[in-house]
Short mmCIF file of C-alpha atoms and ligand atoms in Angstrom, two decimals:
data_model
loop_
_atom_site.label_atom_id
_atom_site.label_comp_id
_atom_site.label_asym_id
_atom_site.label_seq_id
_atom_site.Cartn_x
_atom_site.Cartn_y
_atom_site.Cartn_z
CA MET U 1 22.65 -11.17 11.26
CA THR U 2 22.52 -7.38 11.32
CA LEU U 3 23.90 -4.97 8.51
CA ALA U 4 23.93 -1.16 9.35
CA SER U 5 22.29 0.67 6.81
CA SER U 6 22.61 4.28 6.32
CA ARG U 7 18.96 4.64 7.91
CA ARG U 8 18.07 1.70 10.42
CA PRO U 9 19.39 -1.74 10.93
CA PHE U 10 18.65 -4.58 8.59
CA THR U 11 18.46 -8.21 10.18
CA THR U 12 18.38 -11.31 8.08
CA THR U 13 18.27 -15.08 9.03
CA ASP U 14 19.86 -15.72 5.45
CA ALA U 15 23.19 -15.33 5.10
CA ASN U 16 22.98 -14.88 0.83
CA LEU U 17 21.01 -11.67 1.79
CA ALA U 18 24.04 -9.95 3.23
CA PRO U 19 25.77 -9.38 0.21
CA ILE U 20 22.55 -8.27 -1.66
CA ALA U 21 21.88 -5.93 0.93
CA ASP U 22 25.11 -4.33 0.96
CA LYS U 23 24.60 -3.46 -2.78
CA VAL U 24 21.20 -2.17 -2.14
CA PHE U 25 22.25 0.11 0.42
CA SER U 26 25.25 1.02 -1.70
CA GLY U 27 23.15 1.48 -4.94
CA GLU U 28 25.11 -1.10 -6.56
CA ARG U 29 22.86 -2.82 -9.50
CA LEU U 30 21.71 -6.59 -8.64
CA GLY U 31 22.81 -9.25 -10.88
CA PHE U 32 21.29 -12.54 -11.88
CA ALA U 33 22.67 -14.78 -9.21
CA ASP U 34 21.36 -11.96 -6.54
CA GLY U 35 17.78 -12.48 -8.40
CA LEU U 36 17.93 -15.95 -7.52
CA ALA U 37 18.70 -15.55 -4.37
CA LEU U 38 15.77 -13.66 -3.66
CA TYR U 39 13.79 -15.87 -5.11
CA GLY U 40 15.03 -18.74 -2.87
CA SER U 41 15.34 -17.00 0.21
CA ARG U 42 13.53 -18.44 3.00
CA ASP U 43 13.50 -15.03 4.59
CA ILE U 44 10.92 -13.06 2.99
CA PHE U 45 10.19 -10.31 5.49
CA ALA U 46 13.88 -9.60 4.86
CA VAL U 47 13.42 -9.74 1.11
CA GLY U 48 10.37 -7.08 1.65
CA TRP U 49 12.37 -5.07 3.98
CA LEU U 50 14.93 -4.52 1.62
CA ALA U 51 12.19 -3.60 -1.31
CA ASN U 52 10.60 -1.27 0.97
CA TYR U 53 14.03 0.41 1.44
CA VAL U 54 14.40 1.14 -1.79
CA ARG U 55 10.81 2.00 -2.43
CA GLU U 56 10.78 4.50 0.39
CA LYS U 57 14.07 6.08 -0.71
CA LEU U 58 12.38 6.66 -4.44
CA HIS U 59 9.01 7.49 -3.27
CA GLY U 60 9.02 8.05 0.67
CA ASP U 61 5.43 7.94 2.15
CA ILE U 62 3.40 8.27 -1.21
CA ALA U 63 1.19 5.34 -2.80
CA TYR U 64 -0.30 6.20 -6.10
CA PHE U 65 -3.56 5.71 -7.56
CA ASN U 66 -5.86 6.67 -10.47
CA VAL U 67 -9.23 6.91 -11.55
CA ASN U 68 -9.64 5.14 -14.54
CA ARG U 69 -11.41 2.64 -16.74
CA HIS U 70 -11.22 -0.43 -18.69
CA ILE U 71 -12.36 -1.03 -21.87
CA ASN U 72 -12.32 -4.29 -23.97
CA PRO U 73 -13.55 -3.46 -27.64
CA THR U 74 -13.73 -7.01 -28.42
CA ASN U 75 -12.77 -10.80 -26.88
CA VAL U 76 -12.66 -12.35 -30.39
CA CYS U 77 -9.24 -13.77 -30.79
CA VAL U 78 -6.84 -15.62 -33.25
CA ALA U 79 -4.57 -16.42 -30.62
CA ALA U 80 -5.63 -19.44 -28.52
CA CYS U 81 -3.11 -18.75 -25.75
CA ARG U 82 -3.21 -21.54 -22.96
CA LEU U 83 -2.76 -18.62 -20.25
CA CYS U 84 -6.15 -16.84 -21.30
CA ALA U 85 -10.06 -17.49 -20.55
CA PHE U 86 -11.03 -14.20 -22.03
CA GLY U 87 -10.33 -14.67 -25.65
CA ARG U 88 -13.00 -16.51 -28.19
CA LYS U 89 -13.15 -17.75 -31.68
CA LYS U 90 -15.53 -15.44 -33.76
CA ASP U 91 -18.52 -17.56 -33.45
CA ALA U 92 -18.38 -18.96 -30.01
CA PRO U 93 -20.58 -18.53 -27.66
CA GLY U 94 -20.24 -15.13 -25.37
CA SER U 95 -17.96 -13.73 -28.12
CA TYR U 96 -18.53 -9.78 -28.49
CA THR U 97 -17.21 -6.63 -30.35
CA MET U 98 -18.44 -3.57 -29.62
CA ALA U 99 -19.34 -1.01 -32.37
CA LEU U 100 -17.67 1.92 -32.27
CA GLU U 101 -20.62 3.86 -30.43
CA GLU U 102 -21.05 1.08 -27.94
CA ALA U 103 -17.12 1.52 -27.16
CA TRP U 104 -17.56 5.24 -26.50
CA ALA U 105 -21.15 4.95 -24.56
CA ALA U 106 -19.11 2.06 -22.44
CA ALA U 107 -16.49 4.99 -21.99
CA ALA U 108 -18.84 7.11 -20.71
CA SER U 109 -21.00 4.39 -18.36
CA GLY U 110 -19.89 3.29 -14.61
CA TYR U 111 -19.19 5.13 -11.69
CA THR U 112 -19.98 8.92 -12.18
CA GLU U 113 -16.29 9.95 -10.95
CA ALA U 114 -14.57 11.45 -13.85
CA VAL U 115 -12.05 8.97 -15.13
CA THR U 116 -8.62 10.42 -16.35
CA GLU U 117 -7.41 7.37 -18.06
CA PHE U 118 -8.91 4.82 -20.41
CA HIS U 119 -6.84 1.44 -20.60
CA ILE U 120 -8.27 -0.19 -23.68
CA VAL U 121 -6.97 -3.53 -24.87
CA GLY U 122 -8.86 -6.58 -26.63
CA GLY U 123 -8.47 -9.93 -28.51
CA LEU U 124 -6.74 -10.12 -31.98
CA HIS U 125 -9.84 -9.92 -33.92
CA PRO U 126 -9.32 -11.35 -37.56
CA ASP U 127 -11.53 -8.73 -39.27
CA LEU U 128 -11.45 -5.53 -37.77
CA PRO U 129 -9.14 -3.50 -39.69
CA LEU U 130 -6.70 -0.72 -38.02
CA GLN U 131 -8.92 1.87 -38.94
CA TYR U 132 -11.78 0.68 -36.36
CA PHE U 133 -8.89 1.24 -33.91
CA LEU U 134 -7.94 4.84 -35.20
CA ASP U 135 -11.99 5.89 -35.39
CA LEU U 136 -11.98 4.15 -31.96
CA VAL U 137 -9.49 6.41 -30.49
CA ARG U 138 -9.99 9.52 -32.42
CA GLY U 139 -13.89 9.20 -31.00
CA LEU U 140 -12.91 9.03 -27.82
CA LYS U 141 -10.60 11.99 -27.80
CA GLU U 142 -13.38 13.86 -29.45
CA ARG U 143 -15.68 12.61 -26.46
CA PHE U 144 -13.46 12.63 -24.02
CA PRO U 145 -10.80 15.22 -24.63
CA GLN U 146 -9.40 15.57 -21.14
CA VAL U 147 -8.75 11.76 -20.80
CA HIS U 148 -5.48 10.17 -21.41
CA ILE U 149 -5.97 6.90 -23.67
CA LYS U 150 -3.52 4.33 -22.46
CA ALA U 151 -4.31 1.75 -25.23
CA PHE U 152 -3.09 -1.67 -26.86
CA THR U 153 -0.20 -4.28 -25.96
CA MET U 154 2.59 -4.67 -28.11
CA VAL U 155 0.89 -8.05 -29.18
CA GLU U 156 -1.85 -5.92 -30.74
CA ILE U 157 0.38 -3.48 -32.41
CA SER U 158 1.99 -6.21 -34.27
CA PHE U 159 -1.13 -7.93 -34.94
CA PHE U 160 -2.77 -4.61 -36.42
CA ALA U 161 0.53 -3.72 -38.33
CA ARG U 162 0.49 -7.08 -40.12
CA ARG U 163 -2.88 -6.80 -41.34
CA ALA U 164 -2.55 -3.37 -42.48
CA LYS U 165 0.67 -4.21 -43.81
CA LEU U 166 2.34 -1.30 -42.42
CA SER U 167 5.61 -1.47 -40.13
CA ILE U 168 5.32 -1.26 -36.45
CA ARG U 169 6.53 2.29 -36.49
CA GLU U 170 4.03 3.48 -38.87
CA THR U 171 1.43 1.65 -37.18
CA LEU U 172 2.16 2.99 -33.87
CA GLU U 173 2.68 6.69 -35.55
CA LYS U 174 -0.78 6.46 -36.80
CA LEU U 175 -2.27 5.29 -33.36
CA ARG U 176 -0.50 8.01 -31.76
CA ASP U 177 -1.67 10.62 -34.06
CA ALA U 178 -5.20 9.18 -33.65
CA GLY U 179 -5.18 10.11 -29.93
CA VAL U 180 -3.30 7.06 -28.24
CA ASP U 181 -1.17 8.85 -25.33
CA SER U 182 0.75 5.72 -24.16
CA MET U 183 0.38 2.22 -23.99
CA PRO U 184 -0.24 -0.88 -21.47
CA GLY U 185 2.23 -3.54 -20.14
CA GLY U 186 0.46 -6.65 -21.36
CA GLY U 187 1.37 -9.68 -23.49
CA ALA U 188 4.77 -9.80 -21.91
CA GLU U 189 4.15 -12.52 -20.13
CA ILE U 190 7.36 -14.59 -19.54
CA PHE U 191 9.81 -13.70 -22.50
CA ALA U 192 11.89 -17.56 -22.07
CA ASP U 193 10.64 -19.49 -25.52
CA ARG U 194 10.58 -22.78 -23.54
CA VAL U 195 7.56 -21.30 -21.39
CA ARG U 196 6.24 -18.93 -24.10
CA HIS U 197 5.36 -22.17 -26.19
CA ILE U 198 3.20 -23.62 -23.44
CA ILE U 199 1.29 -20.64 -22.42
CA CYS U 200 0.82 -18.56 -25.38
CA ASP U 201 2.59 -20.46 -28.63
CA HIS U 202 0.51 -17.99 -30.53
CA LYS U 203 1.68 -14.82 -29.51
CA ILE U 204 4.98 -12.80 -30.93
CA ASP U 205 7.87 -14.03 -29.04
CA GLY U 206 9.81 -12.31 -26.30
CA ASP U 207 12.19 -10.33 -28.87
CA GLU U 208 9.20 -8.96 -30.79
CA TRP U 209 7.74 -7.60 -27.73
CA LEU U 210 10.89 -6.02 -26.77
CA GLU U 211 11.49 -4.45 -30.21
CA THR U 212 8.07 -2.85 -30.49
CA ALA U 213 8.42 -1.63 -27.30
CA ARG U 214 11.32 0.19 -27.79
CA ILE U 215 9.86 1.57 -31.13
CA ALA U 216 7.01 2.55 -29.16
CA HIS U 217 8.93 4.48 -26.82
CA GLN U 218 11.24 5.99 -29.67
CA VAL U 219 7.86 7.44 -31.35
CA GLY U 220 7.38 8.85 -27.85
CA LEU U 221 4.90 6.68 -26.22
CA LYS U 222 5.71 5.89 -22.77
CA SER U 223 4.47 2.12 -21.97
CA ASN U 224 4.13 0.16 -19.00
CA ALA U 225 5.58 -3.58 -18.71
CA THR U 226 4.32 -7.04 -17.25
CA MET U 227 5.17 -10.19 -16.30
CA LEU U 228 2.82 -13.17 -16.23
CA TYR U 229 3.97 -15.38 -13.04
CA GLY U 230 2.78 -18.52 -11.24
CA HIS U 231 2.17 -20.80 -14.09
CA VAL U 232 5.11 -23.18 -15.43
CA GLU U 233 7.80 -20.79 -15.37
CA ASN U 234 10.91 -21.21 -13.14
CA ASP U 235 12.95 -18.46 -11.01
CA GLU U 236 15.52 -18.26 -13.87
CA ASP U 237 12.92 -17.31 -16.32
CA ARG U 238 11.53 -14.85 -13.73
CA VAL U 239 14.95 -13.16 -13.61
CA ASP U 240 15.96 -13.47 -16.98
CA HIS U 241 12.50 -11.59 -18.07
CA LEU U 242 13.35 -8.97 -15.36
CA LEU U 243 16.46 -8.37 -16.95
CA LYS U 244 15.59 -8.00 -20.25
CA LEU U 245 13.23 -5.09 -19.34
CA ARG U 246 15.96 -3.44 -16.87
CA ALA U 247 18.34 -3.60 -20.53
CA LEU U 248 15.68 -1.93 -22.55
CA GLN U 249 14.98 0.75 -20.29
CA ASP U 250 18.83 1.53 -19.73
CA ASP U 251 18.15 2.09 -23.58
CA THR U 252 14.73 4.27 -23.92
CA HIS U 253 13.82 5.05 -20.35
CA GLY U 254 10.10 4.62 -22.02
CA PHE U 255 8.76 2.39 -19.31
CA GLN U 256 6.77 3.96 -16.53
CA THR U 257 5.71 1.15 -14.15
CA PHE U 258 6.25 -2.70 -13.79
CA ILE U 259 3.39 -4.76 -12.89
CA PRO U 260 4.03 -8.49 -11.97
CA LEU U 261 0.63 -10.30 -12.94
CA ALA U 262 -0.20 -13.01 -11.07
CA PHE U 263 -1.73 -16.21 -13.31
CA HIS U 264 -5.23 -16.93 -12.88
CA PRO U 265 -5.95 -20.49 -13.89
CA ASP U 266 -9.80 -20.98 -13.87
CA HIS U 267 -11.64 -21.62 -17.02
CA THR U 268 -8.08 -22.08 -18.94
CA PRO U 269 -6.46 -24.92 -20.49
CA LEU U 270 -3.96 -24.59 -17.55
CA GLU U 271 -6.90 -25.17 -15.08
CA HIS U 272 -5.33 -27.97 -13.51
CA LEU U 273 -2.56 -25.52 -11.71
CA PRO U 274 -2.52 -23.84 -8.42
CA ARG U 275 -3.17 -20.42 -8.12
CA THR U 276 -0.27 -18.19 -6.80
CA THR U 277 -0.18 -17.83 -2.98
CA GLY U 278 -0.06 -14.37 -1.08
CA MET U 279 3.55 -15.19 -0.26
CA LEU U 280 4.68 -15.50 -3.58
CA ASP U 281 2.57 -12.50 -4.55
CA LEU U 282 4.67 -10.09 -2.37
CA ARG U 283 7.82 -11.76 -3.08
CA GLN U 284 7.44 -11.01 -6.87
CA ILE U 285 6.60 -7.49 -5.98
CA ALA U 286 9.35 -7.23 -3.62
CA VAL U 287 12.19 -8.84 -6.14
CA SER U 288 10.60 -6.69 -9.04
CA ARG U 289 11.48 -3.60 -6.99
CA LEU U 290 15.00 -4.66 -6.42
CA LEU U 291 15.83 -5.76 -9.56
CA LEU U 292 14.41 -3.01 -11.76
CA ASP U 293 16.42 -0.19 -10.02
CA ASN U 294 15.79 2.06 -13.36
CA PHE U 295 11.83 1.65 -13.04
CA PRO U 296 10.28 4.28 -11.56
CA HIS U 297 7.10 2.45 -10.34
CA ILE U 298 5.99 -0.88 -9.12
CA LYS U 299 2.58 -1.71 -9.43
CA ALA U 300 0.27 -3.97 -7.06
CA TYR U 301 -2.77 -4.37 -9.39
CA TRP U 302 -5.39 -4.91 -6.67
CA GLN U 303 -7.71 -6.58 -9.47
CA MET U 304 -5.19 -9.27 -9.34
CA MET U 305 -4.15 -9.49 -6.12
CA THR U 306 -6.86 -8.46 -4.13
CA PRO U 307 -6.93 -5.69 -2.30
CA GLN U 308 -5.94 -6.85 0.96
CA ILE U 309 -2.47 -8.26 -0.74
CA ALA U 310 -1.91 -4.99 -2.84
CA GLN U 311 -2.28 -3.04 0.41
CA ILE U 312 0.42 -5.13 2.10
CA ALA U 313 2.42 -4.90 -1.00
CA LEU U 314 2.84 -1.36 -0.40
CA ARG U 315 5.41 -2.27 2.19
CA PHE U 316 6.89 -4.46 0.14
CA GLY U 317 8.03 -2.56 -2.87
CA ALA U 318 5.11 -1.42 -4.37
CA ASP U 319 4.33 2.36 -4.68
CA ASP U 320 0.96 2.15 -6.96
CA ILE U 321 -2.15 -0.06 -6.56
CA ASP U 322 -3.69 0.91 -10.16
CA GLY U 323 -7.34 2.59 -10.24
CA THR U 324 -10.98 2.58 -10.25
CA VAL U 325 -10.98 0.35 -13.09
CA VAL U 326 -14.95 0.00 -13.21
CA GLU U 327 -15.49 -3.20 -15.44
CA GLU U 328 -12.85 -5.93 -15.73
CA LYS U 329 -13.10 -8.62 -17.69
CA ILE U 330 -9.33 -10.56 -18.25
CA TYR U 331 -9.13 -11.68 -14.50
CA HIS U 332 -12.69 -12.36 -14.01
CA ASP U 333 -12.98 -14.29 -16.85
CA ALA U 334 -10.13 -16.25 -15.35
CA GLY U 335 -11.86 -16.65 -12.26
CA ALA U 336 -11.02 -13.78 -10.00
CA THR U 337 -13.23 -13.21 -6.92
CA THR U 338 -12.29 -9.18 -6.58
CA PRO U 339 -14.88 -6.82 -7.32
CA GLN U 340 -14.94 -5.68 -10.72
CA GLY U 341 -14.08 -1.60 -9.84
CA MET U 342 -13.78 0.41 -6.75
CA ARG U 343 -14.13 3.94 -5.95
CA ARG U 344 -11.99 6.14 -5.55
CA SER U 345 -12.69 6.58 -1.25
CA ASP U 346 -11.99 3.13 -1.27
CA LEU U 347 -8.15 3.26 -2.87
CA VAL U 348 -7.52 6.15 -0.74
CA ARG U 349 -8.75 4.24 2.43
CA ILE U 350 -6.63 1.03 1.47
CA ILE U 351 -3.41 3.18 1.14
CA ARG U 352 -4.00 5.09 4.19
CA GLU U 353 -4.45 1.94 6.50
CA ALA U 354 -0.94 0.98 4.69
CA GLY U 355 0.56 4.26 6.37
CA CYS U 356 0.72 5.87 3.03
CA GLN U 357 -0.24 9.00 1.76
CA PRO U 358 -2.54 8.54 -1.02
CA PHE U 359 -1.72 10.54 -4.25
CA GLU U 360 -4.20 10.62 -6.91
CA ARG U 361 -2.20 10.78 -10.28
CA ASP U 362 -2.72 10.70 -14.01
CA THR U 363 -1.69 8.09 -16.33
CA LEU U 364 2.11 9.95 -16.50
CA TYR U 365 2.21 10.76 -12.43
CA ARG U 366 1.36 14.16 -12.74
CA GLU U 367 -0.87 14.98 -9.43
CA VAL U 368 -4.81 15.31 -9.86
CA THR U 369 -6.70 17.62 -8.26
CA ARG U 370 -10.60 17.34 -7.86
CA THR U 371 -13.36 19.44 -6.72
CA GLU U 372 -16.62 17.39 -6.93
CA ASP U 373 -16.26 15.63 -10.40
CA ALA U 374 -13.89 17.79 -12.10
CA PHE U 375 -10.12 17.56 -11.83
CA THR U 376 -7.08 19.40 -12.76
CA ILE U 377 -3.41 17.92 -13.67
CA ALA U 378 -0.40 19.69 -12.22
CA VAL U 379 2.06 20.18 -15.60
O1 V47 A 401 -1.10 -9.77 -21.05
C1 V47 A 401 -4.61 -13.03 -19.50
C2 V47 A 401 -2.72 -11.25 -18.58
C3 V47 A 401 -2.75 -9.34 -19.18
C4 V47 A 401 -4.62 -13.96 -17.94
O2 V47 A 401 -0.50 -1.46 -17.88
C5 V47 A 401 -3.72 -13.12 -17.10
O3 V47 A 401 -0.87 -0.80 -16.20
C6 V47 A 401 -3.67 -13.77 -15.34
O4 V47 A 401 -1.70 -6.11 -18.96
N1 V47 A 401 -4.57 -14.86 -15.83
C7 V47 A 401 -3.34 -7.87 -19.51
N2 V47 A 401 -3.53 -12.83 -16.23
C8 V47 A 401 -3.54 -7.23 -18.35
C9 V47 A 401 -2.59 -6.23 -18.29
C10 V47 A 401 -2.56 -5.15 -17.22
C11 V47 A 401 -3.58 -4.76 -16.22
C12 V47 A 401 -3.28 -3.97 -15.20
C13 V47 A 401 -2.78 -2.81 -15.50
C14 V47 A 401 -1.94 -2.79 -16.56
C15 V47 A 401 -0.69 -1.45 -17.32
C16 V47 A 401 -1.65 -3.75 -17.35
O5 V47 A 401 -3.35 -10.24 -18.45
C17 V47 A 401 -2.24 -10.13 -20.43
C18 V47 A 401 -1.63 -11.40 -19.72
O6 V47 A 401 -0.53 -11.15 -19.41
N3 V47 A 401 -3.71 -12.52 -18.33
N4 V47 A 401 -4.91 -14.36 -18.95
C19 V47 A 401 -4.93 -15.12 -16.72
N5 V47 A 401 -5.57 -16.17 -16.97
#
């Protein structure tokens, strides 16, 4: 079956994709049933082709990356999520909490390339007050005023607020005023209660995650959004998750990037589950690009997907492969075999070999221009 798009002919062996392709070519929004058809289609190349069509329309040949550093100030966590291999109880072997000086030193260490972003997330520590996080952020801003601070998931914000007896809005305003510039997308997992009860019973529910994101956007913080897939969820749960994010984005336009995260089962209570396959990872990228028509960016996080699959994902709807990272803990505790970090030059090579133009961005997707280890951001 061949349909004439405005640009090239589209071919599929799956009759269910023909009406979806018509909608994609005419810019019509896809619905719940379309999402299910995309997950169920045996013609993965056609699904990827459609997603790539949308990506090219939005971004041409450009693929984004950044030079960033992850900092996880503590792995101590009161929650005991079955999905997680990172969190530890306070006195358990392997638990750690960085003193502020240690966290500031970690920010400065690693690759010598000047980072443009600190990505900061951690466990829900029972004793660390909000003041620790305010001081952490303020100290980073004093030491690295040019570096964007993307910090704390909606789950952490809700926890800080409860401990400090503040509203979500007050907590976000304090962190913003201390120097948080935007927020990462973690903790969203899957919004469906049935699944959340199994994988992360102790976390805020889906509605609270969405409401916290709404307030973050209202106080002027952009954020990302994630979805953890490849565990006990089904296609309906995945489509439901994506459409809830899309509905919130219609209201706030505060999300920058969607990042599908493949579940890594090693060393978690869900260790018996198999790892996701390359085909599912690519399909997830493509379906995300097609359903999230109001999200500017879809990220293939190379740490989670492997650099090889992330590279192919650039032709399945992704326009971003994240950054240098330097030191990744959450996936490596759960058995990831990818390197802990990658050099800027390797990210550039991966992107070029995918046939795309590498574009070094800052967290807000402005162009970064480098001379030696200094950089300037186009504003
Ligand atoms: O929220 C935890 C996930 C997330 C496991 O916003 C796991 O730019 C797989 O959100 N297997 C944290 N996933 C990472 C995250 C992120 C990563 C990169 C970029 C951005 C961004 C955000 O990792 C958690 C959870 O969903 N996670 N454990 C695991 N065993």
